[in-house]
Amino acid sequence: MEWIMPELPEVEIVACELREKIQGKTVESIVAHWSKTFQNLTDVSLSGQIIHQIGRKGKYLMLELDYSFLIIHLRMTGQLILQTGGAIKEQHLRATIHFSDGNCLLFRDQRKFGRIYHVYDVQKFLSNIGIDALNPDFTTEVFLRLLKKSTMTIKALLLSQKYVSGLGNIYIDESLFRTKLHPLTQANSLTKVKTGELFTNIKNVLHQAISNMGSTISDYRDVNGNMGNNQHFFKVYQREGKPCPHCGTEIEKIHVGGRGTRICPSCQQR
DNA sequence: CTAATCACCTGAAGGC
DNA sequence: TGCCTTCAGGTGATTA
């Protein structure tokens, strides 16, 4: 069995594919099959509006319409699948965006955590979300300044999305392992050198995941329904009980910030 | 301020 | 075989 959870790389792949496939299309209608998926789409007719720019900040996907935006968060099990004719896959279908050309974009979401928001002010809506981890303006100097201001543990800080956005449980554990950093290390105690190493590892881990078409642990699929390949390259995530690829010590699973966290107890000491 | 807990959900997996 | 419990996890709200 496999599990999911789209993080930055998976959302980036979906954004790129949507840009190629639905940019410029005209919305005909939006149908909700599970009302809670939509947070605030009351009384708004988006019929006739065009999908312009498609962007991403952290794990949020942004579709620019004529006068407003659709913001989509896949959370745990969300999938955006492009349907080009044929029978619609009803299983776990929460919303359908129909286009004037007869195609449609399906929002499937087993756990019902995913959300689609309709907003007019994206800046305001995402104002509490930190800089995207792959934003060129996110530099090691910026990262160092952020860490110096916080007494949070490094894992909690990266999970929060408030300082840096896009990283989730998988890629945080993988980045911390590569940096030989314990997840409970206090953020402001990182040296400049360690901060630089962590910064580089975060970027590398994300870029590697994107080049491997994302990680499919369970439900993640791209818009064509294809799984990713990056799950085969995890060094610690879901490898508890197996040997550390660096030193051979058994990978342990501990709890940090309420999340299952995988570490090598030998390589990642506090 | 940070941290811990819960709620939201479903279904796979483990226990008995 | 089958029922019951546990657990996975992103985020937001609540509590300590």
mmCIF file of C-alpha atoms in Angstrom, chain A:
data_model
loop_
_atom_site.group_PDB
_atom_site.id
_atom_site.type_symbol
_atom_site.label_atom_id
_atom_site.label_comp_id
_atom_site.label_asym_id
_atom_site.label_seq_id
_atom_site.Cartn_x
_atom_site.Cartn_y
_atom_site.Cartn_z
ATOM 1 C CA MET A 1 0.000 0.000 0.000
ATOM 2 C CA GLU A 2 1.064 3.515 -0.456
ATOM 3 C CA TRP A 3 0.377 6.743 1.303
ATOM 4 C CA ILE A 4 0.305 10.348 0.187
ATOM 5 C CA MET A 5 0.732 13.907 1.001
ATOM 6 C CA PRO A 6 1.542 16.441 -1.600
ATOM 7 C CA GLU A 7 4.205 18.882 -0.541
ATOM 8 C CA LEU A 8 5.933 21.571 -2.584
ATOM 9 C CA PRO A 9 7.366 19.282 -5.318
ATOM 10 C CA GLU A 10 4.063 17.543 -5.984
ATOM 11 C CA VAL A 11 2.152 20.834 -6.108
ATOM 12 C CA GLU A 12 4.824 22.306 -8.380
ATOM 13 C CA ILE A 13 4.430 19.428 -10.825
ATOM 14 C CA VAL A 14 0.658 19.819 -10.829
ATOM 15 C CA ALA A 15 1.025 23.583 -11.358
ATOM 16 C CA CYS A 16 3.348 23.079 -14.335
ATOM 17 C CA GLU A 17 1.078 20.493 -15.902
ATOM 18 C CA LEU A 18 -2.027 22.628 -15.403
ATOM 19 C CA ARG A 19 -0.215 25.557 -16.967
ATOM 20 C CA GLU A 20 0.334 23.439 -20.036
ATOM 21 C CA LYS A 21 -3.146 21.904 -20.131
ATOM 22 C CA ILE A 22 -5.759 24.343 -18.862
ATOM 23 C CA GLN A 23 -4.249 27.818 -19.077
ATOM 24 C CA GLY A 24 -6.454 29.896 -21.360
ATOM 25 C CA LYS A 25 -9.481 27.641 -21.006
ATOM 26 C CA THR A 26 -12.870 29.144 -20.214
ATOM 27 C CA VAL A 27 -14.749 28.008 -17.128
ATOM 28 C CA GLU A 28 -18.259 26.838 -17.888
ATOM 29 C CA SER A 29 -19.318 25.794 -14.411
ATOM 30 C CA ILE A 30 -18.020 24.557 -11.102
ATOM 31 C CA VAL A 31 -19.861 21.746 -9.385
ATOM 32 C CA ALA A 32 -19.377 20.813 -5.742
ATOM 33 C CA HIS A 33 -19.944 17.190 -4.805
ATOM 34 C CA TRP A 34 -18.815 17.715 -1.200
ATOM 35 C CA SER A 35 -19.773 21.167 0.013
ATOM 36 C CA LYS A 36 -16.996 21.536 2.585
ATOM 37 C CA THR A 37 -14.391 21.389 -0.180
ATOM 38 C CA PHE A 38 -15.421 24.950 -1.010
ATOM 39 C CA GLN A 39 -14.853 27.416 1.766
ATOM 40 C CA ASN A 40 -16.336 30.528 0.223
ATOM 41 C CA LEU A 41 -17.721 30.031 -3.230
ATOM 42 C CA THR A 42 -21.186 31.240 -2.269
ATOM 43 C CA ASP A 43 -23.220 33.043 -4.880
ATOM 44 C CA VAL A 44 -20.353 33.490 -7.282
ATOM 45 C CA SER A 45 -20.784 32.595 -10.891
ATOM 46 C CA LEU A 46 -17.467 31.944 -12.523
ATOM 47 C CA SER A 47 -19.064 30.994 -15.794
ATOM 48 C CA GLY A 48 -17.294 32.502 -18.778
ATOM 49 C CA GLN A 49 -14.166 33.437 -16.887
ATOM 50 C CA ILE A 50 -10.787 32.511 -18.295
ATOM 51 C CA ILE A 51 -7.969 30.714 -16.483
ATOM 52 C CA HIS A 52 -5.048 33.098 -16.836
ATOM 53 C CA GLN A 53 -1.818 32.682 -14.861
ATOM 54 C CA ILE A 54 -1.271 29.569 -12.758
ATOM 55 C CA GLY A 55 0.992 29.964 -9.756
ATOM 56 C CA ARG A 56 2.059 28.318 -6.545
ATOM 57 C CA LYS A 57 3.130 29.480 -3.106
ATOM 58 C CA GLY A 58 4.174 26.754 -0.716
ATOM 59 C CA LYS A 59 1.536 24.069 -1.061
ATOM 60 C CA TYR A 60 -1.104 26.466 -2.358
ATOM 61 C CA LEU A 61 -2.040 26.392 -6.024
ATOM 62 C CA MET A 62 -3.338 29.645 -7.496
ATOM 63 C CA LEU A 63 -5.521 29.897 -10.606
ATOM 64 C CA GLU A 64 -5.991 33.460 -11.795
ATOM 65 C CA LEU A 65 -9.437 34.196 -13.209
ATOM 66 C CA ASP A 66 -10.702 37.456 -14.712
ATOM 67 C CA TYR A 67 -11.226 39.319 -11.452
ATOM 68 C CA SER A 68 -10.402 36.796 -8.756
ATOM 69 C CA PHE A 69 -8.502 33.643 -7.917
ATOM 70 C CA LEU A 70 -9.209 30.029 -7.147
ATOM 71 C CA ILE A 71 -6.812 28.825 -4.459
ATOM 72 C CA ILE A 72 -6.497 25.066 -4.135
ATOM 73 C CA HIS A 73 -4.871 23.134 -1.307
ATOM 74 C CA LEU A 74 -4.610 19.363 -1.799
ATOM 75 C CA ARG A 75 -3.829 18.717 1.884
ATOM 76 C CA MET A 76 -3.429 14.981 2.414
ATOM 77 C CA THR A 77 -5.140 13.129 -0.376
ATOM 78 C CA GLY A 78 -6.224 15.699 -2.934
ATOM 79 C CA GLN A 79 -5.752 15.038 -6.637
ATOM 80 C CA LEU A 80 -6.425 17.233 -9.641
ATOM 81 C CA ILE A 81 -7.065 15.026 -12.647
ATOM 82 C CA LEU A 82 -7.701 16.329 -16.144
ATOM 83 C CA GLN A 83 -10.615 14.567 -17.796
ATOM 84 C CA THR A 84 -10.659 14.629 -21.580
ATOM 85 C CA GLY A 85 -13.765 12.752 -22.555
ATOM 86 C CA GLY A 86 -14.817 9.349 -21.319
ATOM 87 C CA ALA A 87 -16.557 8.407 -18.099
ATOM 88 C CA ILE A 88 -15.837 10.521 -15.049
ATOM 89 C CA LYS A 89 -14.159 8.652 -12.203
ATOM 90 C CA GLU A 90 -16.705 9.121 -9.459
ATOM 91 C CA GLN A 91 -14.678 7.675 -6.595
ATOM 92 C CA HIS A 92 -13.867 10.323 -3.991
ATOM 93 C CA LEU A 93 -14.941 13.057 -6.386
ATOM 94 C CA ARG A 94 -15.426 16.316 -4.454
ATOM 95 C CA ALA A 95 -15.588 18.942 -7.203
ATOM 96 C CA THR A 96 -15.611 19.291 -10.955
ATOM 97 C CA ILE A 97 -14.525 22.335 -12.920
ATOM 98 C CA HIS A 98 -16.113 22.145 -16.355
ATOM 99 C CA PHE A 99 -14.561 24.017 -19.274
ATOM 100 C CA SER A 100 -16.326 25.353 -22.350
ATOM 101 C CA ASP A 101 -14.413 22.943 -24.600
ATOM 102 C CA GLY A 102 -16.057 19.967 -22.917
ATOM 103 C CA ASN A 103 -13.043 18.935 -20.836
ATOM 104 C CA CYS A 104 -13.033 19.175 -17.074
ATOM 105 C CA LEU A 105 -10.719 19.187 -14.100
ATOM 106 C CA LEU A 106 -11.648 16.710 -11.377
ATOM 107 C CA PHE A 107 -10.849 17.309 -7.727
ATOM 108 C CA ARG A 108 -10.678 13.942 -6.017
ATOM 109 C CA ASP A 109 -9.929 13.714 -2.323
ATOM 110 C CA GLN A 110 -10.372 10.595 -0.259
ATOM 111 C CA ARG A 111 -9.964 12.239 3.158
ATOM 112 C CA LYS A 112 -11.942 15.378 2.394
ATOM 113 C CA PHE A 113 -9.272 17.643 3.882
ATOM 114 C CA GLY A 114 -8.521 19.428 0.609
ATOM 115 C CA ARG A 115 -9.933 22.895 0.056
ATOM 116 C CA ILE A 116 -10.791 25.215 -2.794
ATOM 117 C CA TYR A 117 -11.074 28.901 -1.911
ATOM 118 C CA HIS A 118 -12.370 31.735 -4.043
ATOM 119 C CA VAL A 119 -10.573 34.957 -3.162
ATOM 120 C CA TYR A 120 -10.070 38.433 -4.567
ATOM 121 C CA ASP A 121 -6.929 39.351 -2.664
ATOM 122 C CA VAL A 122 -4.309 36.613 -2.875
ATOM 123 C CA GLN A 123 -1.680 38.627 -1.012
ATOM 124 C CA LYS A 124 -4.004 39.046 1.908
ATOM 125 C CA PHE A 125 -5.208 35.456 1.807
ATOM 126 C CA LEU A 126 -1.653 34.099 1.914
ATOM 127 C CA SER A 127 -0.223 36.806 4.142
ATOM 128 C CA ASN A 128 0.563 34.376 6.937
ATOM 129 C CA ILE A 129 2.372 31.987 4.619
ATOM 130 C CA GLY A 130 6.147 32.374 4.571
ATOM 131 C CA ILE A 131 8.403 32.674 1.545
ATOM 132 C CA ASP A 132 8.297 29.711 -0.811
ATOM 133 C CA ALA A 133 11.262 27.394 -0.317
ATOM 134 C CA LEU A 134 12.141 27.525 -4.022
ATOM 135 C CA ASN A 135 11.671 31.279 -4.399
ATOM 136 C CA PRO A 136 14.992 32.728 -5.640
ATOM 137 C CA ASP A 137 14.584 35.422 -2.981
ATOM 138 C CA PHE A 138 14.789 32.723 -0.340
ATOM 139 C CA THR A 139 18.539 32.769 0.265
ATOM 140 C CA THR A 140 20.775 31.351 2.968
ATOM 141 C CA GLU A 141 21.042 34.860 4.443
ATOM 142 C CA VAL A 142 17.255 35.155 4.634
ATOM 143 C CA PHE A 143 17.074 31.694 6.179
ATOM 144 C CA LEU A 144 19.714 32.558 8.773
ATOM 145 C CA ARG A 145 17.819 35.696 9.782
ATOM 146 C CA LEU A 146 14.577 33.731 10.163
ATOM 147 C CA LEU A 147 16.196 31.047 12.294
ATOM 148 C CA LYS A 148 17.965 33.549 14.537
ATOM 149 C CA LYS A 149 14.643 35.084 15.524
ATOM 150 C CA SER A 150 13.033 31.858 16.696
ATOM 151 C CA THR A 151 13.297 29.611 19.706
ATOM 152 C CA MET A 152 11.171 26.944 18.068
ATOM 153 C CA THR A 153 12.625 23.556 17.265
ATOM 154 C CA ILE A 154 13.858 23.387 13.696
ATOM 155 C CA LYS A 155 11.273 20.790 12.689
ATOM 156 C CA ALA A 156 8.356 22.726 14.171
ATOM 157 C CA LEU A 157 9.547 25.883 12.435
ATOM 158 C CA LEU A 158 9.776 24.203 9.043
ATOM 159 C CA LEU A 159 6.398 22.506 9.510
ATOM 160 C CA SER A 160 4.620 25.734 10.432
ATOM 161 C CA GLN A 161 4.664 27.271 6.897
ATOM 162 C CA LYS A 162 4.823 30.687 8.566
ATOM 163 C CA TYR A 163 8.555 31.222 7.976
ATOM 164 C CA VAL A 164 9.280 29.062 4.933
ATOM 165 C CA SER A 165 6.500 27.392 2.975
ATOM 166 C CA GLY A 166 6.221 24.193 1.007
ATOM 167 C CA LEU A 167 8.000 21.707 3.242
ATOM 168 C CA GLY A 168 6.042 18.908 4.938
ATOM 169 C CA ASN A 169 6.875 15.880 6.994
ATOM 170 C CA ILE A 170 8.673 13.926 4.270
ATOM 171 C CA TYR A 171 11.035 16.527 2.928
ATOM 172 C CA ILE A 172 11.782 18.007 6.346
ATOM 173 C CA ASP A 173 12.910 14.634 7.687
ATOM 174 C CA GLU A 174 14.955 14.025 4.557
ATOM 175 C CA SER A 175 16.581 17.472 4.710
ATOM 176 C CA LEU A 176 17.409 17.231 8.424
ATOM 177 C CA PHE A 177 18.929 13.781 7.944
ATOM 178 C CA ARG A 178 21.191 14.977 5.149
ATOM 179 C CA THR A 179 22.298 17.873 7.353
ATOM 180 C CA LYS A 180 22.878 15.540 10.325
ATOM 181 C CA LEU A 181 20.588 17.732 12.400
ATOM 182 C CA HIS A 182 18.289 16.514 15.174
ATOM 183 C CA PRO A 183 14.697 17.730 14.589
ATOM 184 C CA LEU A 184 14.478 19.072 18.154
ATOM 185 C CA THR A 185 17.452 21.396 17.685
ATOM 186 C CA GLN A 186 16.478 24.930 18.611
ATOM 187 C CA ALA A 187 16.294 27.063 15.462
ATOM 188 C CA ASN A 188 18.345 29.973 16.778
ATOM 189 C CA SER A 189 21.142 27.666 17.903
ATOM 190 C CA LEU A 190 22.123 26.638 14.376
ATOM 191 C CA THR A 191 25.539 27.886 13.322
ATOM 192 C CA LYS A 192 25.932 29.814 10.107
ATOM 193 C CA VAL A 193 27.636 26.789 8.575
ATOM 194 C CA LYS A 194 24.864 24.367 9.609
ATOM 195 C CA THR A 195 22.243 26.800 8.384
ATOM 196 C CA GLY A 196 23.978 26.933 5.016
ATOM 197 C CA GLU A 197 24.119 23.145 4.833
ATOM 198 C CA LEU A 198 20.447 22.802 5.737
ATOM 199 C CA PHE A 199 19.538 25.456 3.183
ATOM 200 C CA THR A 200 21.402 23.623 0.435
ATOM 201 C CA ASN A 201 19.942 20.270 1.418
ATOM 202 C CA ILE A 202 16.388 21.638 1.423
ATOM 203 C CA LYS A 203 16.815 22.993 -2.106
ATOM 204 C CA ASN A 204 18.469 19.775 -3.275
ATOM 205 C CA VAL A 205 15.842 17.509 -1.729
ATOM 206 C CA LEU A 206 13.042 19.525 -3.341
ATOM 207 C CA HIS A 207 14.715 19.700 -6.749
ATOM 208 C CA GLN A 208 15.437 15.971 -6.664
ATOM 209 C CA ALA A 209 11.792 15.240 -5.828
ATOM 210 C CA ILE A 210 10.611 17.405 -8.706
ATOM 211 C CA SER A 211 12.956 15.711 -11.163
ATOM 212 C CA ASN A 212 11.591 12.367 -9.947
ATOM 213 C CA MET A 213 8.030 13.580 -10.559
ATOM 214 C CA GLY A 214 7.175 13.789 -6.874
ATOM 215 C CA SER A 215 6.649 11.212 -4.151
ATOM 216 C CA THR A 216 3.654 8.905 -4.180
ATOM 217 C CA ILE A 217 3.147 7.293 -0.822
ATOM 218 C CA SER A 218 -0.478 6.646 -1.409
ATOM 219 C CA ASP A 219 -2.699 9.011 -3.268
ATOM 220 C CA TYR A 220 -0.534 11.548 -5.005
ATOM 221 C CA ARG A 221 -1.031 11.568 -8.765
ATOM 222 C CA ASP A 222 -0.216 14.163 -11.377
ATOM 223 C CA VAL A 223 -2.936 15.569 -13.641
ATOM 224 C CA ASN A 224 -2.664 12.562 -15.914
ATOM 225 C CA GLY A 225 -3.129 10.177 -13.014
ATOM 226 C CA ASN A 226 0.509 9.083 -12.940
ATOM 227 C CA MET A 227 2.380 8.267 -9.737
ATOM 228 C CA GLY A 228 5.688 9.837 -8.776
ATOM 229 C CA ASN A 229 9.008 8.012 -8.372
ATOM 230 C CA ASN A 230 10.710 9.914 -5.584
ATOM 231 C CA GLN A 231 9.439 7.590 -2.846
ATOM 232 C CA HIS A 232 12.124 5.130 -3.937
ATOM 233 C CA PHE A 233 14.829 7.589 -2.928
ATOM 234 C CA PHE A 234 13.893 8.256 0.719
ATOM 235 C CA LYS A 235 16.819 7.881 3.093
ATOM 236 C CA VAL A 236 14.880 8.003 6.369
ATOM 237 C CA TYR A 237 11.200 8.674 5.698
ATOM 238 C CA GLN A 238 9.196 5.503 6.383
ATOM 239 C CA ARG A 239 12.456 3.591 6.842
ATOM 240 C CA GLU A 240 12.254 3.060 10.604
ATOM 241 C CA GLY A 241 13.925 -0.203 11.590
ATOM 242 C CA LYS A 242 16.071 -0.192 8.467
ATOM 243 C CA PRO A 243 19.763 0.679 8.409
ATOM 244 C CA CYS A 244 20.907 4.283 8.044
ATOM 245 C CA PRO A 245 22.337 4.594 4.510
ATOM 246 C CA HIS A 246 25.244 6.520 6.004
ATOM 247 C CA CYS A 247 26.302 4.561 9.108
ATOM 248 C CA GLY A 248 24.088 1.471 9.270
ATOM 249 C CA THR A 249 22.453 2.335 12.603
ATOM 250 C CA GLU A 250 18.749 1.479 12.743
ATOM 251 C CA ILE A 251 16.504 4.381 11.748
ATOM 252 C CA GLU A 252 14.203 5.355 14.624
ATOM 253 C CA LYS A 253 10.734 6.833 14.620
ATOM 254 C CA ILE A 254 10.064 9.466 17.257
ATOM 255 C CA HIS A 255 7.362 12.093 17.730
ATOM 256 C CA VAL A 256 8.083 15.766 17.141
ATOM 257 C CA GLY A 257 5.346 18.349 17.005
ATOM 258 C CA GLY A 258 2.753 15.595 16.943
ATOM 259 C CA ARG A 259 4.228 14.097 13.800
ATOM 260 C CA GLY A 260 5.947 10.829 13.199
ATOM 261 C CA THR A 261 9.583 11.759 12.669
ATOM 262 C CA ARG A 262 12.336 9.555 11.315
ATOM 263 C CA ILE A 263 15.933 10.038 12.370
ATOM 264 C CA CYS A 264 19.221 8.215 12.503
ATOM 265 C CA PRO A 265 19.998 8.366 16.249
ATOM 266 C CA SER A 266 23.686 8.155 15.486
ATOM 267 C CA CYS A 267 24.015 10.728 12.691
ATOM 268 C CA GLN A 268 21.464 13.177 14.116
ATOM 269 C CA GLN A 269 22.408 13.879 17.712
ATOM 270 C CA ARG A 270 21.058 16.765 19.760
#
